[in-house]
PDB file of C-alpha atoms in Angstrom:
ATOM      1  CA  ARG A  30      85.088  97.718 131.697  1.00 38.00           C
ATOM      2  CA  ASP A  31      84.868  96.916 135.274  1.00 42.00           C
ATOM      3  CA  GLY A  32      81.453  96.493 136.597  1.00 44.00           C
ATOM      4  CA  GLY A  33      80.070  94.662 133.620  1.00 52.00           C
ATOM      5  CA  ALA A  34      79.327  97.507 131.677  1.00 60.00           C
ATOM      6  CA  GLY A  35      79.632  97.387 128.260  1.00 77.00           C
ATOM      7  CA  SER A  36      80.303  99.780 125.069  1.00 78.00           C
ATOM      8  CA  ALA A  37      80.746 100.477 121.543  1.00 84.00           C
ATOM      9  CA  VAL A  38      84.553 101.572 120.894  1.00 85.00           C
ATOM     10  CA  THR A  39      85.648 103.710 117.514  1.00 87.00           C
ATOM     11  CA  TYR A  40      88.542 104.423 117.216  1.00 89.00           C
ATOM     12  CA  LEU A  41      90.227 105.901 113.723  1.00 91.00           C
ATOM     13  CA  ARG A  42      94.093 105.579 113.743  1.00 92.00           C
ATOM     14  CA  ALA A  43      96.499 107.807 111.242  1.00 93.00           C
ATOM     15  CA  GLY A  44     100.311 106.498 111.175  1.00 93.00           C
ATOM     16  CA  LYS A  45     102.829 108.005 108.408  1.00 93.00           C
ATOM     17  CA  ASP A  46     106.522 107.080 109.042  1.00 93.00           C
ATOM     18  CA  PHE A  47     109.510 109.548 108.304  1.00 95.00           C
ATOM     19  CA  GLY A  48     112.232 106.634 106.956  1.00 96.00           C
ATOM     20  CA  ASP A  49     113.155 104.968 110.320  1.00 95.00           C
ATOM     21  CA  THR A  50     110.603 107.765 112.547  1.00 97.00           C
ATOM     22  CA  SER A  51     107.004 106.955 112.994  1.00 96.00           C
ATOM     23  CA  LEU A  52     105.067 109.491 114.154  1.00 97.00           C
ATOM     24  CA  GLY A  53     101.308 107.772 115.149  1.00 95.00           C
ATOM     25  CA  LEU A  54      98.107 109.393 115.885  1.00 96.00           C
ATOM     26  CA  GLN A  55      94.586 107.743 117.276  1.00 94.00           C
ATOM     27  CA  ALA A  56      91.131 109.138 118.776  1.00 94.00           C
ATOM     28  CA  ARG A  57      88.780 106.869 120.645  1.00 89.00           C
ATOM     29  CA  THR A  58      85.192 107.391 121.084  1.00 88.00           C
ATOM     30  CA  ALA A  59      83.000 104.808 123.785  1.00 84.00           C
ATOM     31  CA  ARG A  60      80.043 105.041 123.991  1.00 84.00           C
ATOM     32  CA  PHE A  61      78.025 103.701 127.106  1.00 80.00           C
ATOM     33  CA  ASP A  62      75.692 101.039 127.239  1.00 81.00           C
ATOM     34  CA  GLY A  63      74.025 102.688 130.753  1.00 77.00           C
ATOM     35  CA  GLY A  64      74.297 105.565 128.044  1.00 75.00           C
ATOM     36  CA  GLY A  65      77.230 108.548 128.833  1.00 76.00           C
ATOM     37  CA  ILE A  66      80.503 108.510 126.040  1.00 80.00           C
ATOM     38  CA  ALA A  67      83.845 108.908 127.338  1.00 81.00           C
ATOM     39  CA  SER A  68      86.762 109.227 123.705  1.00 87.00           C
ATOM     40  CA  SER A  69      90.708 110.278 123.807  1.00 90.00           C
ATOM     41  CA  LEU A  70      93.032 111.476 121.403  1.00 95.00           C
ATOM     42  CA  GLU A  71      96.688 110.232 121.334  1.00 95.00           C
ATOM     43  CA  GLY A  72     100.334 111.389 119.263  1.00 97.00           C
ATOM     44  CA  THR A  73     103.424 109.056 119.861  1.00 97.00           C
ATOM     45  CA  ILE A  74     106.397 108.740 118.134  1.00 97.00           C
ATOM     46  CA  SER A  75     109.149 106.611 117.087  1.00 97.00           C
ATOM     47  CA  ASN A  76     112.372 105.429 116.342  1.00 96.00           C
ATOM     48  CA  LYS A  77     113.584 102.478 114.577  1.00 94.00           C
ATOM     49  CA  LYS A  78     117.265 103.100 115.761  1.00 96.00           C
ATOM     50  CA  VAL A  79     116.367 102.220 118.993  1.00 95.00           C
ATOM     51  CA  SER A  80     115.038  99.036 118.324  1.00 95.00           C
ATOM     52  CA  VAL A  81     116.021  96.014 120.740  1.00 95.00           C
ATOM     53  CA  LEU A  82     114.920  92.927 118.892  1.00 95.00           C
ATOM     54  CA  GLY A  83     112.162  93.805 117.634  1.00 94.00           C
ATOM     55  CA  ILE A  84     110.736  95.866 119.667  1.00 96.00           C
ATOM     56  CA  THR A  85     110.470  99.366 119.465  1.00 97.00           C
ATOM     57  CA  PRO A  86     110.164 101.515 121.896  1.00 97.00           C
ATOM     58  CA  PHE A  87     107.765 104.347 121.924  1.00 97.00           C
ATOM     59  CA  VAL A  88     106.650 107.830 123.652  1.00 97.00           C
ATOM     60  CA  GLY A  89     103.299 109.990 123.421  1.00 97.00           C
ATOM     61  CA  VAL A  90     100.932 112.616 124.666  1.00 96.00           C
ATOM     62  CA  GLY A  91      97.632 112.335 125.096  1.00 94.00           C
ATOM     63  CA  HIS A  92      93.918 114.144 126.150  1.00 92.00           C
ATOM     64  CA  ASP A  93      91.570 112.402 127.698  1.00 88.00           C
ATOM     65  CA  PHE A  94      88.153 115.054 126.891  1.00 87.00           C
ATOM     66  CA  GLY A  95      85.799 113.196 129.575  1.00 75.00           C
ATOM     67  CA  GLY A  96      82.970 110.449 130.459  1.00 67.00           C
ATOM     68  CA  ALA A  97      81.083 109.043 133.120  1.00 55.00           C
ATOM     69  CA  THR A  98      83.053 109.335 136.122  1.00 59.00           C
ATOM     70  CA  THR A  99      86.352 112.200 135.295  1.00 64.00           C
ATOM     71  CA  GLY A 100      86.652 115.677 134.166  1.00 76.00           C
ATOM     72  CA  THR A 101      89.476 115.997 131.294  1.00 85.00           C
ATOM     73  CA  TYR A 102      93.032 115.899 131.597  1.00 87.00           C
ATOM     74  CA  HIS A 103      96.386 115.171 130.241  1.00 90.00           C
ATOM     75  CA  TYR A 104      98.742 113.154 130.678  1.00 92.00           C
ATOM     76  CA  GLY A 105     102.079 110.912 128.778  1.00 93.00           C
ATOM     77  CA  LEU A 106     102.361 108.177 127.343  1.00 95.00           C
ATOM     78  CA  VAL A 107     104.949 105.142 127.283  1.00 97.00           C
ATOM     79  CA  GLY A 108     105.356 102.130 125.542  1.00 97.00           C
ATOM     80  CA  ALA A 109     106.566  99.513 122.942  1.00 97.00           C
ATOM     81  CA  SER A 110     105.538  96.923 120.184  1.00 97.00           C
ATOM     82  CA  THR A 111     106.812  94.801 118.051  1.00 97.00           C
ATOM     83  CA  GLY A 112     105.367  92.955 114.926  1.00 96.00           C
ATOM     84  CA  ALA A 113     105.800  90.710 111.909  1.00 96.00           C
ATOM     85  CA  LYS A 114     104.623  89.271 108.422  1.00 96.00           C
ATOM     86  CA  ILE A 115     103.168  85.866 109.379  1.00 97.00           C
ATOM     87  CA  GLY A 116     101.226  83.669 106.571  1.00 97.00           C
ATOM     88  CA  PRO A 117      99.706  86.692 104.292  1.00 97.00           C
ATOM     89  CA  GLY A 118      99.275  89.132 106.509  1.00 97.00           C
ATOM     90  CA  PHE A 119     100.971  91.327 109.551  1.00 96.00           C
ATOM     91  CA  ALA A 120     100.610  90.381 113.099  1.00 97.00           C
ATOM     92  CA  TYR A 121     100.865  93.474 115.460  1.00 96.00           C
ATOM     93  CA  ALA A 122     101.275  93.740 119.725  1.00 97.00           C
ATOM     94  CA  GLY A 123     102.515  96.218 121.770  1.00 96.00           C
ATOM     95  CA  LEU A 124     102.240  97.237 125.481  1.00 97.00           C
ATOM     96  CA  LYS A 125     101.616 101.559 126.647  1.00 95.00           C
ATOM     97  CA  THR A 126     101.322 103.183 129.415  1.00 93.00           C
ATOM     98  CA  ARG A 127     100.027 106.325 131.042  1.00 90.00           C
ATOM     99  CA  VAL A 128     101.958 108.231 133.248  1.00 91.00           C
ATOM    100  CA  LEU A 129     102.720 112.357 133.804  1.00 85.00           C
ATOM    101  CA  ARG A 130      99.262 112.478 134.627  1.00 80.00           C
ATOM    102  CA  GLN A 131      98.247 115.859 134.566  1.00 77.00           C
ATOM    103  CA  ASN A 132      96.653 115.342 138.532  1.00 77.00           C
ATOM    104  CA  ASP A 133      97.009 112.042 140.764  1.00 79.00           C
ATOM    105  CA  SER A 134      93.711 112.490 140.778  1.00 80.00           C
ATOM    106  CA  ASP A 135      93.839 110.637 137.144  1.00 81.00           C
ATOM    107  CA  PRO A 136      93.128 107.603 136.395  1.00 79.00           C
ATOM    108  CA  LYS A 137      95.589 104.909 135.442  1.00 83.00           C
ATOM    109  CA  GLN A 138      95.539 102.596 132.450  1.00 86.00           C
ATOM    110  CA  THR A 139      98.034 100.078 131.178  1.00 91.00           C
ATOM    111  CA  VAL A 140      96.924  98.552 127.816  1.00 92.00           C
ATOM    112  CA  GLY A 141      98.107  95.336 126.074  1.00 95.00           C
ATOM    113  CA  TRP A 142      97.272  94.694 122.527  1.00 95.00           C
ATOM    114  CA  VAL A 143      97.328  91.954 119.313  1.00 97.00           C
ATOM    115  CA  SER A 144      96.349  91.945 116.119  1.00 96.00           C
ATOM    116  CA  TYR A 145      96.299  90.857 112.444  1.00 97.00           C
ATOM    117  CA  ALA A 146      95.955  92.528 109.408  1.00 96.00           C
ATOM    118  CA  TYR A 147      94.736  90.275 106.676  1.00 97.00           C
ATOM    119  CA  PRO A 148      95.260  91.970 103.465  1.00 97.00           C
ATOM    120  CA  LEU A 149      92.509  92.336 101.516  1.00 97.00           C
ATOM    121  CA  ASN A 150      94.385  94.162  98.508  1.00 96.00           C
ATOM    122  CA  LYS A 151      97.204  96.151  97.735  1.00 93.00           C
ATOM    123  CA  THR A 152      95.554  99.109 100.195  1.00 94.00           C
ATOM    124  CA  VAL A 153      93.530  97.757 102.202  1.00 96.00           C
ATOM    125  CA  ALA A 154      93.305  95.252 104.735  1.00 96.00           C
ATOM    126  CA  LEU A 155      90.743  93.150 107.467  1.00 97.00           C
ATOM    127  CA  THR A 156      92.494  94.166 110.890  1.00 96.00           C
ATOM    128  CA  ILE A 157      91.049  92.025 114.057  1.00 96.00           C
ATOM    129  CA  GLY A 158      92.822  92.077 117.518  1.00 94.00           C
ATOM    130  CA  ALA A 159      91.921  91.807 121.305  1.00 94.00           C
ATOM    131  CA  SER A 160      93.193  94.426 123.666  1.00 93.00           C
ATOM    132  CA  ARG A 161      92.941  93.993 127.744  1.00 91.00           C
ATOM    133  CA  SER A 162      93.591  96.658 130.317  1.00 88.00           C
ATOM    134  CA  GLY A 163      94.878  97.468 133.562  1.00 84.00           C
ATOM    135  CA  GLN A 164      94.990  99.492 136.739  1.00 81.00           C
ATOM    136  CA  ASP A 165      92.282 102.253 137.238  1.00 80.00           C
ATOM    137  CA  ILE A 166      90.968 101.721 134.490  1.00 78.00           C
ATOM    138  CA  LYS A 167      89.465  97.641 133.735  1.00 78.00           C
ATOM    139  CA  GLU A 168      89.386  97.177 130.064  1.00 81.00           C
ATOM    140  CA  ARG A 169      89.031  93.705 127.861  1.00 85.00           C
ATOM    141  CA  GLY A 170      88.170  94.741 124.370  1.00 86.00           C
ATOM    142  CA  ALA A 171      87.614  92.873 120.354  1.00 89.00           C
ATOM    143  CA  SER A 172      87.862  94.265 117.267  1.00 91.00           C
ATOM    144  CA  VAL A 173      87.873  93.821 113.465  1.00 93.00           C
ATOM    145  CA  GLY A 174      88.415  96.992 111.516  1.00 93.00           C
ATOM    146  CA  LEU A 175      89.648  97.468 108.169  1.00 93.00           C
ATOM    147  CA  THR A 176      93.258  99.136 107.170  1.00 92.00           C
ATOM    148  CA  PHE A 177      94.231 101.674 104.561  1.00 93.00           C
ATOM    149  CA  GLY A 178      97.669 102.024 103.356  1.00 86.00           C
ATOM    150  CA  PHE A 179      98.723 104.879 101.302  1.00 68.00           C
TER     151      PHE A 179
END
Protein backbone atom coordinates (compact mmCIF):
# COMPACT_ATOMS: atom_id res chain seq x y z
CA ARG A 1 0.00 0.00 0.00
CA ASP A 2 1.09 3.60 -0.44
CA GLY A 3 2.91 5.03 2.52
CA GLY A 4 4.98 1.90 3.03
CA ALA A 5 2.38 0.07 5.15
CA GLY A 6 2.64 -3.68 4.79
CA SER A 7 -0.12 -6.22 5.00
CA ALA A 8 -0.82 -9.91 4.76
CA VAL A 9 -3.82 -10.69 2.57
CA THR A 10 -5.93 -13.83 2.47
CA TYR A 11 -8.06 -14.61 -0.59
CA LEU A 12 -10.70 -17.26 -0.88
CA ARG A 13 -11.94 -17.70 -4.45
CA ALA A 14 -14.55 -20.02 -5.90
CA GLY A 15 -15.75 -20.39 -9.47
CA LYS A 16 -18.14 -22.52 -11.43
CA ASP A 17 -18.71 -22.90 -15.17
CA PHE A 18 -22.18 -23.52 -16.59
CA GLY A 19 -21.55 -24.14 -20.28
CA ASP A 20 -20.13 -20.87 -21.66
CA THR A 21 -21.05 -18.89 -18.53
CA SER A 22 -18.68 -18.59 -15.57
CA LEU A 23 -19.53 -17.36 -12.09
CA GLY A 24 -16.87 -16.21 -9.63
CA LEU A 25 -16.81 -15.28 -5.96
CA GLN A 26 -13.88 -13.70 -4.11
CA ALA A 27 -13.50 -12.89 -0.41
CA ARG A 28 -10.46 -10.78 0.53
CA THR A 29 -9.17 -9.91 4.00
CA ALA A 30 -6.08 -7.75 4.61
CA ARG A 31 -4.39 -7.49 7.99
CA PHE A 32 -2.14 -4.44 8.20
CA ASP A 33 1.22 -4.50 9.95
CA GLY A 34 0.35 -1.33 11.90
CA GLY A 35 -3.01 -2.75 12.96
CA GLY A 36 -6.41 -2.84 11.33
CA ILE A 37 -8.27 -5.08 8.92
CA ALA A 38 -9.96 -4.43 5.56
CA SER A 39 -12.17 -6.92 3.78
CA SER A 40 -14.31 -7.17 0.66
CA LEU A 41 -16.57 -9.61 -1.16
CA GLU A 42 -16.98 -9.67 -4.96
CA GLY A 43 -19.08 -11.69 -7.38
CA THR A 44 -18.54 -11.78 -11.16
CA ILE A 45 -20.11 -13.29 -14.27
CA SER A 46 -18.67 -13.81 -17.75
CA ASN A 47 -19.61 -15.61 -20.94
CA LYS A 48 -17.10 -17.11 -23.40
CA LYS A 49 -19.43 -16.29 -26.34
CA VAL A 50 -18.39 -12.62 -26.04
CA SER A 51 -14.64 -13.36 -25.97
CA VAL A 52 -12.49 -11.56 -28.53
CA LEU A 53 -9.02 -12.92 -29.37
CA GLY A 54 -9.12 -15.08 -26.24
CA ILE A 55 -9.95 -12.16 -23.94
CA THR A 56 -13.18 -12.54 -21.98
CA PRO A 57 -14.91 -9.51 -20.45
CA PHE A 58 -16.74 -9.79 -17.13
CA VAL A 59 -19.01 -7.72 -14.91
CA GLY A 60 -19.67 -7.95 -11.21
CA VAL A 61 -20.63 -6.38 -7.93
CA GLY A 62 -18.68 -5.92 -4.74
CA HIS A 63 -19.06 -4.84 -1.16
CA ASP A 64 -16.20 -3.33 0.83
CA PHE A 65 -16.69 -3.92 4.55
CA GLY A 66 -14.47 -0.97 5.39
CA GLY A 67 -11.13 -0.83 7.04
CA ALA A 68 -8.56 1.52 8.40
CA THR A 69 -9.67 4.58 6.40
CA THR A 70 -13.12 3.95 4.90
CA GLY A 71 -16.62 2.91 5.81
CA THR A 72 -18.64 0.19 4.09
CA TYR A 73 -19.83 0.67 0.51
CA HIS A 74 -21.00 -1.14 -2.64
CA TYR A 75 -19.51 -0.92 -6.13
CA GLY A 76 -19.74 -2.43 -9.59
CA LEU A 77 -16.91 -4.17 -11.44
CA VAL A 78 -15.92 -4.39 -15.09
CA GLY A 79 -12.88 -6.20 -16.39
CA ALA A 80 -11.39 -8.72 -18.74
CA SER A 81 -9.21 -11.80 -18.38
CA THR A 82 -7.36 -14.30 -20.50
CA GLY A 83 -5.57 -17.55 -19.92
CA ALA A 84 -3.56 -20.20 -21.73
CA LYS A 85 -1.90 -23.54 -21.10
CA ILE A 86 1.85 -22.96 -20.87
CA GLY A 87 4.05 -25.96 -20.18
CA PRO A 88 2.42 -28.28 -17.68
CA GLY A 89 0.35 -25.49 -16.08
CA PHE A 90 -2.01 -22.64 -16.84
CA ALA A 91 -1.18 -18.91 -17.04
CA TYR A 92 -3.88 -16.35 -16.32
CA ALA A 93 -3.96 -12.54 -16.54
CA GLY A 94 -6.61 -9.91 -16.05
CA LEU A 95 -7.60 -6.33 -15.32
CA LYS A 96 -10.60 -5.02 -13.40
CA THR A 97 -11.82 -1.66 -12.19
CA ARG A 98 -14.45 -0.46 -9.75
CA VAL A 99 -17.36 1.40 -11.33
CA LEU A 100 -20.73 2.73 -10.18
CA ARG A 101 -19.40 3.40 -6.70
CA GLN A 102 -22.09 4.02 -4.09
CA ASN A 103 -20.68 7.47 -3.22
CA ASP A 104 -18.30 9.75 -5.11
CA SER A 105 -16.03 9.69 -2.05
CA ASP A 106 -15.64 5.87 -2.14
CA PRO A 107 -12.13 4.84 -3.24
CA LYS A 108 -11.42 4.13 -6.90
CA GLN A 109 -9.30 1.08 -7.74
CA THR A 110 -8.06 -0.66 -10.88
CA VAL A 111 -6.20 -3.96 -10.44
CA GLY A 112 -4.07 -5.94 -12.89
CA TRP A 113 -2.82 -9.44 -12.15
CA VAL A 114 -0.93 -12.43 -13.54
CA SER A 115 -0.74 -15.95 -12.16
CA TYR A 116 0.55 -19.39 -13.04
CA ALA A 117 -0.95 -22.63 -11.72
CA TYR A 118 1.42 -25.63 -11.71
CA PRO A 119 -0.45 -28.95 -11.28
CA LEU A 120 0.63 -31.10 -8.34
CA ASN A 121 -1.90 -33.81 -9.19
CA LYS A 122 -5.28 -34.06 -10.96
CA THR A 123 -7.13 -31.80 -8.50
CA VAL A 124 -4.49 -29.57 -6.82
CA ALA A 125 -2.21 -26.91 -8.32
CA LEU A 126 0.44 -24.65 -6.78
CA THR A 127 -0.32 -21.09 -7.86
CA ILE A 128 2.05 -18.11 -7.89
CA GLY A 129 1.02 -14.62 -8.86
CA ALA A 130 1.58 -10.89 -8.82
CA SER A 131 -0.78 -7.94 -8.83
CA ARG A 132 -0.70 -4.17 -8.88
CA SER A 133 -3.45 -1.65 -8.32
CA GLY A 134 -3.72 2.05 -8.91
CA GLN A 135 -5.99 5.07 -8.48
CA ASP A 136 -6.97 5.82 -4.85
CA ILE A 137 -5.94 2.36 -3.58
CA LYS A 138 -2.35 1.68 -4.64
CA GLU A 139 -1.03 -1.78 -3.83
CA ARG A 140 1.58 -4.23 -5.08
CA GLY A 141 1.32 -7.88 -4.23
CA ALA A 142 2.96 -11.25 -4.69
CA SER A 143 1.13 -14.46 -3.90
CA VAL A 144 1.54 -18.18 -3.40
CA GLY A 145 -1.45 -20.45 -2.96
CA LEU A 146 -3.21 -23.67 -3.77
CA THR A 147 -5.95 -24.18 -6.34
CA PHE A 148 -8.38 -27.07 -5.97
CA GLY A 149 -10.47 -28.48 -8.81
CA PHE A 150 -13.54 -30.61 -8.24
